[in-house]
Coordinates of C-alpha atoms in Angstrom, one line a residue:
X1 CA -15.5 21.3 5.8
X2 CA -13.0 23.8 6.8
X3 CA -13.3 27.2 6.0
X4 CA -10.2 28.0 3.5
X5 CA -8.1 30.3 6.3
X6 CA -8.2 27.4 8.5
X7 CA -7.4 25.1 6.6
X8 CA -3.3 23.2 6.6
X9 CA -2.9 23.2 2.6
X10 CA -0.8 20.0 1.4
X11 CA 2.2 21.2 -1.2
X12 CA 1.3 20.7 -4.8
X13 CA 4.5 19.7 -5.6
X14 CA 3.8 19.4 -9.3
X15 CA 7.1 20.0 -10.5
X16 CA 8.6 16.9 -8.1
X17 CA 6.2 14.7 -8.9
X18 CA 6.5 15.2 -12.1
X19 CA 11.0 15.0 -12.0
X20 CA 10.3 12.0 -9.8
X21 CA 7.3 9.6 -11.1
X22 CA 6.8 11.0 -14.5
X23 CA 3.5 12.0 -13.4
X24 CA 1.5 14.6 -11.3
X25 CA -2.2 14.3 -9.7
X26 CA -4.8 16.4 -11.6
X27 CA -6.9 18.6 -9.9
X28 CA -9.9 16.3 -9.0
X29 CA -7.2 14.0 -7.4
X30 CA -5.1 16.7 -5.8
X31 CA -8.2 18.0 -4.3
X32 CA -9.0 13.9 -2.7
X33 CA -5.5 14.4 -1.4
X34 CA -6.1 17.5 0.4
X35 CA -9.4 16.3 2.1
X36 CA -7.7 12.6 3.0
X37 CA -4.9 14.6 4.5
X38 CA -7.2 16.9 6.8
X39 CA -9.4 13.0 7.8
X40 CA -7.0 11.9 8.3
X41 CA -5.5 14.8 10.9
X42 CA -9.3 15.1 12.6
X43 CA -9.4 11.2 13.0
X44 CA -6.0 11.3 14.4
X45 CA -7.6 13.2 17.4
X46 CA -9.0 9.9 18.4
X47 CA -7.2 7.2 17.0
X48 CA -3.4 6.3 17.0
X49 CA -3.1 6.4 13.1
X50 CA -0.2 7.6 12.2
X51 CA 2.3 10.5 13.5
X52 CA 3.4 12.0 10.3
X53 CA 0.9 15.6 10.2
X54 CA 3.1 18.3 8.6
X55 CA 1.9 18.5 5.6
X56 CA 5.5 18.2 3.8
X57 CA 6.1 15.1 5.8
X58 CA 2.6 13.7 4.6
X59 CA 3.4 14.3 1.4
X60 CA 6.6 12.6 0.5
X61 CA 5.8 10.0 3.3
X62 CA 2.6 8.7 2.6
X63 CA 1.7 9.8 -0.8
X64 CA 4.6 10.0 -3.0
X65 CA 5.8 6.6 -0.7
X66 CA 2.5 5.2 -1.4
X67 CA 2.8 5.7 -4.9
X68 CA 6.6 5.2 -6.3
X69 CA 6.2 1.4 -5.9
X70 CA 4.3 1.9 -9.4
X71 CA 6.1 4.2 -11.1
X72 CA 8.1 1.4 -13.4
X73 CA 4.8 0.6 -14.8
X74 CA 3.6 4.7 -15.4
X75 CA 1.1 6.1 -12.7
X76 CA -1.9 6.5 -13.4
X77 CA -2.2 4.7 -17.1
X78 CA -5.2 2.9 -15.8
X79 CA -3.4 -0.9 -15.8
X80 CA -1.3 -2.9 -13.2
X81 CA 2.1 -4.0 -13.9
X82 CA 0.5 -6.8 -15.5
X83 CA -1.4 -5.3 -17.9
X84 CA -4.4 -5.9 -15.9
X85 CA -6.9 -2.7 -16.7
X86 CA -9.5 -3.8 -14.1
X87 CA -7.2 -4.7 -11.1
X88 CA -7.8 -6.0 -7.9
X89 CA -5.9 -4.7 -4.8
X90 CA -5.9 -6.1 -1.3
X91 CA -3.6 -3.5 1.0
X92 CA -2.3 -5.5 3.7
X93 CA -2.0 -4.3 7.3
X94 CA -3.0 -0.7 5.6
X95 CA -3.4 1.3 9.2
X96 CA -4.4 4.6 8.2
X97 CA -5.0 3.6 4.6
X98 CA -1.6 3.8 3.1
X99 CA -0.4 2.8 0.3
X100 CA -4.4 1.5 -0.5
X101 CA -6.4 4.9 -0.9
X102 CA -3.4 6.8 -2.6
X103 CA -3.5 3.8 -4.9
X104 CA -7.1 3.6 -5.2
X105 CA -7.6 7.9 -6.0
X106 CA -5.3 7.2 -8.8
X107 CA -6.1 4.2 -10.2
X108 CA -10.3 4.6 -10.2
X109 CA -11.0 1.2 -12.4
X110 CA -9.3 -1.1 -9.6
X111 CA -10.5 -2.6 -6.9
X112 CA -9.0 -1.9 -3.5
X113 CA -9.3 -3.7 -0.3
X114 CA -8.0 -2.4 2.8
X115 CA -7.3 -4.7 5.0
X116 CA -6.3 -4.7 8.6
X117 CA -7.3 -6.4 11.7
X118 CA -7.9 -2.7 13.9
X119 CA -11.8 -2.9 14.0
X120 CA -11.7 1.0 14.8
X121 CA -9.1 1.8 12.1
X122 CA -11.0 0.2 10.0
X123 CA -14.5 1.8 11.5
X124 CA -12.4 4.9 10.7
X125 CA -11.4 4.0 6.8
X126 CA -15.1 2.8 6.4
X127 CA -16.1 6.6 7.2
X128 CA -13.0 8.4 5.2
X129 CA -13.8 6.4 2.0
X130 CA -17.4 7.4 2.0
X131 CA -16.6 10.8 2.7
X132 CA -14.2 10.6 0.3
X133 CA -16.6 9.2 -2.2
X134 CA -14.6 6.7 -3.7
X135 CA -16.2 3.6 -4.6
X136 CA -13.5 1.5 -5.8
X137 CA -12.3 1.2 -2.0
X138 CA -13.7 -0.9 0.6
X139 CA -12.3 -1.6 3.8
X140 CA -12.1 -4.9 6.0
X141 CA -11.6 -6.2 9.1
X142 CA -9.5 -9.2 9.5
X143 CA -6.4 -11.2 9.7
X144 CA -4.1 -11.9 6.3
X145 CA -3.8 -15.4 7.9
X146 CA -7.3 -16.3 8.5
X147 CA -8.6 -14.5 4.5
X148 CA -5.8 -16.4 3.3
X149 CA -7.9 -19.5 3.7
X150 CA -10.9 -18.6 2.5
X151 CA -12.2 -19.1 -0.6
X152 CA -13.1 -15.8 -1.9
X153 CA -9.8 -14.2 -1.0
X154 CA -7.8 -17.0 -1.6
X155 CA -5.7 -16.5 -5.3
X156 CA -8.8 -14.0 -6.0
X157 CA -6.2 -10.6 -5.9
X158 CA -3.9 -9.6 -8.7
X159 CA -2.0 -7.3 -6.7
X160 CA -1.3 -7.3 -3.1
X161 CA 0.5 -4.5 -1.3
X162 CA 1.6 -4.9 2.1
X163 CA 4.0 -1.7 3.8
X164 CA 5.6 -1.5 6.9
X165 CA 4.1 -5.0 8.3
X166 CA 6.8 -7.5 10.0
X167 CA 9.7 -9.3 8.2
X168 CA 9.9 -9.7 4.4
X169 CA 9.7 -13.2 5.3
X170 CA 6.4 -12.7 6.8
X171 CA 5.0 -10.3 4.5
X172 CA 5.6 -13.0 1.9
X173 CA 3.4 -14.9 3.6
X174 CA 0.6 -13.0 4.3
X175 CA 0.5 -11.8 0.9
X176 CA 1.3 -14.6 -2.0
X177 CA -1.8 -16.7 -0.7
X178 CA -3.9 -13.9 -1.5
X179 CA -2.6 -13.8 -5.1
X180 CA -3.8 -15.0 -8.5
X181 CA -1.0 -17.3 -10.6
X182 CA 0.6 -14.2 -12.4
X183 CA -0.1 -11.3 -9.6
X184 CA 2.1 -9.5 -8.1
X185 CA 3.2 -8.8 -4.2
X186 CA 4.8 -5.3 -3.7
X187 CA 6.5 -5.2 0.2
X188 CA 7.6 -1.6 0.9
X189 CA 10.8 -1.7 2.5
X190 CA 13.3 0.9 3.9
X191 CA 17.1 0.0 4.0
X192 CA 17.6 -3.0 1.9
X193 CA 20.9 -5.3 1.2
X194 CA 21.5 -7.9 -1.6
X195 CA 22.1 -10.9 1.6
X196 CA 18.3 -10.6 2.6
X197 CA 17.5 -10.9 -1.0
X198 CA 19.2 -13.8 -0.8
X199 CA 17.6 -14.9 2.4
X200 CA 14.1 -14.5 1.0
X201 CA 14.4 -16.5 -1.8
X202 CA 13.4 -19.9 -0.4
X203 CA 11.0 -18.6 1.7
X204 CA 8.9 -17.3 -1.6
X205 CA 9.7 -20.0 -3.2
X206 CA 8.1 -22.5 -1.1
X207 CA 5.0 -19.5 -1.3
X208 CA 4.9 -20.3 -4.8
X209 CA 6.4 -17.0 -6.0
X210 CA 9.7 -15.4 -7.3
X211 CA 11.4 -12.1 -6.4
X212 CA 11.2 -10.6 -9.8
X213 CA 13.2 -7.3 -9.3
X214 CA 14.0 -5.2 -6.1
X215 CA 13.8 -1.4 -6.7
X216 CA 15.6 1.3 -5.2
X217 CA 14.1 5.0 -4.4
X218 CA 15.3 8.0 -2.8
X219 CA 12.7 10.4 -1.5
X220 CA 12.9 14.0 -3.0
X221 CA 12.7 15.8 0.6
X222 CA 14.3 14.4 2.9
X223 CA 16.6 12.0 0.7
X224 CA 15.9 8.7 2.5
X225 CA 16.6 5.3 1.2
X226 CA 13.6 3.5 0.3
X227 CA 13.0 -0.2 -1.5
X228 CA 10.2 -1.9 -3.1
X229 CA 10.4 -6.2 -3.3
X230 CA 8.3 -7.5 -6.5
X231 CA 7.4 -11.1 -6.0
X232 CA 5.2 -12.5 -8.7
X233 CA 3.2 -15.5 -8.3
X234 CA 4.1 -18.4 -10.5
X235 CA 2.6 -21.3 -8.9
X236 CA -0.4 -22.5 -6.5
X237 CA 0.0 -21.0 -2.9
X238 CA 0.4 -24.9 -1.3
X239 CA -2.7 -25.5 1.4
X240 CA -0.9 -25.2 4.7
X241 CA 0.3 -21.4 3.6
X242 CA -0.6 -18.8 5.2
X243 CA -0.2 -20.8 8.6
X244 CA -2.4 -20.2 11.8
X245 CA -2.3 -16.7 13.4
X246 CA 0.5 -15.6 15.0
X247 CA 2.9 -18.4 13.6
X248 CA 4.3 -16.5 10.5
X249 CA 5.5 -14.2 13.1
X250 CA 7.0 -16.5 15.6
X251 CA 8.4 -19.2 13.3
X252 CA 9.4 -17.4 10.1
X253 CA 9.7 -19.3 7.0
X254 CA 13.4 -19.9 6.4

């Protein structure tokens, strides 16, 4: 641990949390925010994880992003957005652990599963959660379209988070297998338009989902656009979906 003059202190930023998400991190949970932040800076010292270090930047662009895709439900009231008190999480393609351990320091009755296919990143997450101490997070190391077909991931998750990884289309597709009938996919998005809603709805549809709403954010610093996509699951993922490696990517569902 850091001795406290050395330390880089995260803003509190009670008062915008609280404008912005209705909400603010208690103490125990602002002090897990501080100690991910500095991991996350010493791990960055060997690994590529992410190049956002000021601590202003880290705030508004990996917590409070993280976290906004809840906020119609109320952070922090202990359920999912479907009522769901003991939720289970898969974060897809979750890099340095984002949106997943935000999620999972706020939220301690759900499950969260990191996932991503980075054996050292998620060497790396295995070590932060631990030292973290938070047992509702586990990482793993694999590929959304191989889990996809396998029977303990697939249709096991009620909500499935996936953030800065590919197309929409392609998130889709990763993430609606993974889903229970009635869970929820949340894609974290940047500049959005009404024509790729449009665009995506066959796509999900043949997924066996249905964009329910698409919400729009502004970030309190540095006032950038930012979207979350909320595609429920309404029917059985069919068996060919998610398709081989590499596919989702090179032939996008249309």
């Amino acid at each position: 641990m850091l001795e406290n003059s050395d330390r880089t202190w995260l803003p509190e930023m009670g008062e915008t949390w609280q404008k912005t998400l209705s909400w603010q991190p208690n103490p125990a949970q602002q002090i897990l925010f501080q100690r991910l932040y500095e991991l996350i800076c010493q791990g960055n010292q060997q690994l590529n994880l992410t190049r956002i270090t000021d601590p202003m930047e880290f705030w508004e662009k990996h917590l409070w992003d993280s976290l906004v895709a809840l906020k119609k439900w109320g952070i922090g009231n202990g359920e999912s957005g479907m009522g769901i008190r003991n939720c289970r999480v898969i974060d897809i393609g979750t890099g340095a652990g984002f949106p997943g351990i935000p999620i999972g320091i706020i939220q301690p009755n759900w499950q969260v599963t990191l996932l991503d296919s980075t054996r050292k990143k998620i060497a790396f997450l295995e070590t932060l959660v631990e030292n973290l101490d938070i047992k509702n997070v586990t990482a793993l190391c694999d590929r959304a379209e191989k889990i996809g077909q396998q029977s303990q991931h697939r249709e096991s998750y009620d909500l499935a988070l996936i953030r800065a990884v590919g197309t929409a289309s392609e998130c889709a597709e990763y993430a609606l297998p993974l889903l229970k009938i009635g869970g929820l996919a949340i894609l974290y998005r940047g500049q959005w338009t009404e024509d790729e809603t449009t665009a995506l709805r066959s796509p999900v549809t043949q997924l066996g989902g249905i964009i329910e709403s698409v919400e729009k954010f502004t970030t309190p610093i540095t006032n950038s656009i930012r979207h979350c996509l909320y595609i429920k699951k309404i029917a059985s993922t069919p068996a060919k979906f998610p398709r081989p490696v590499g596919i989702p990517t090179q032939k996008p569902l249309q």
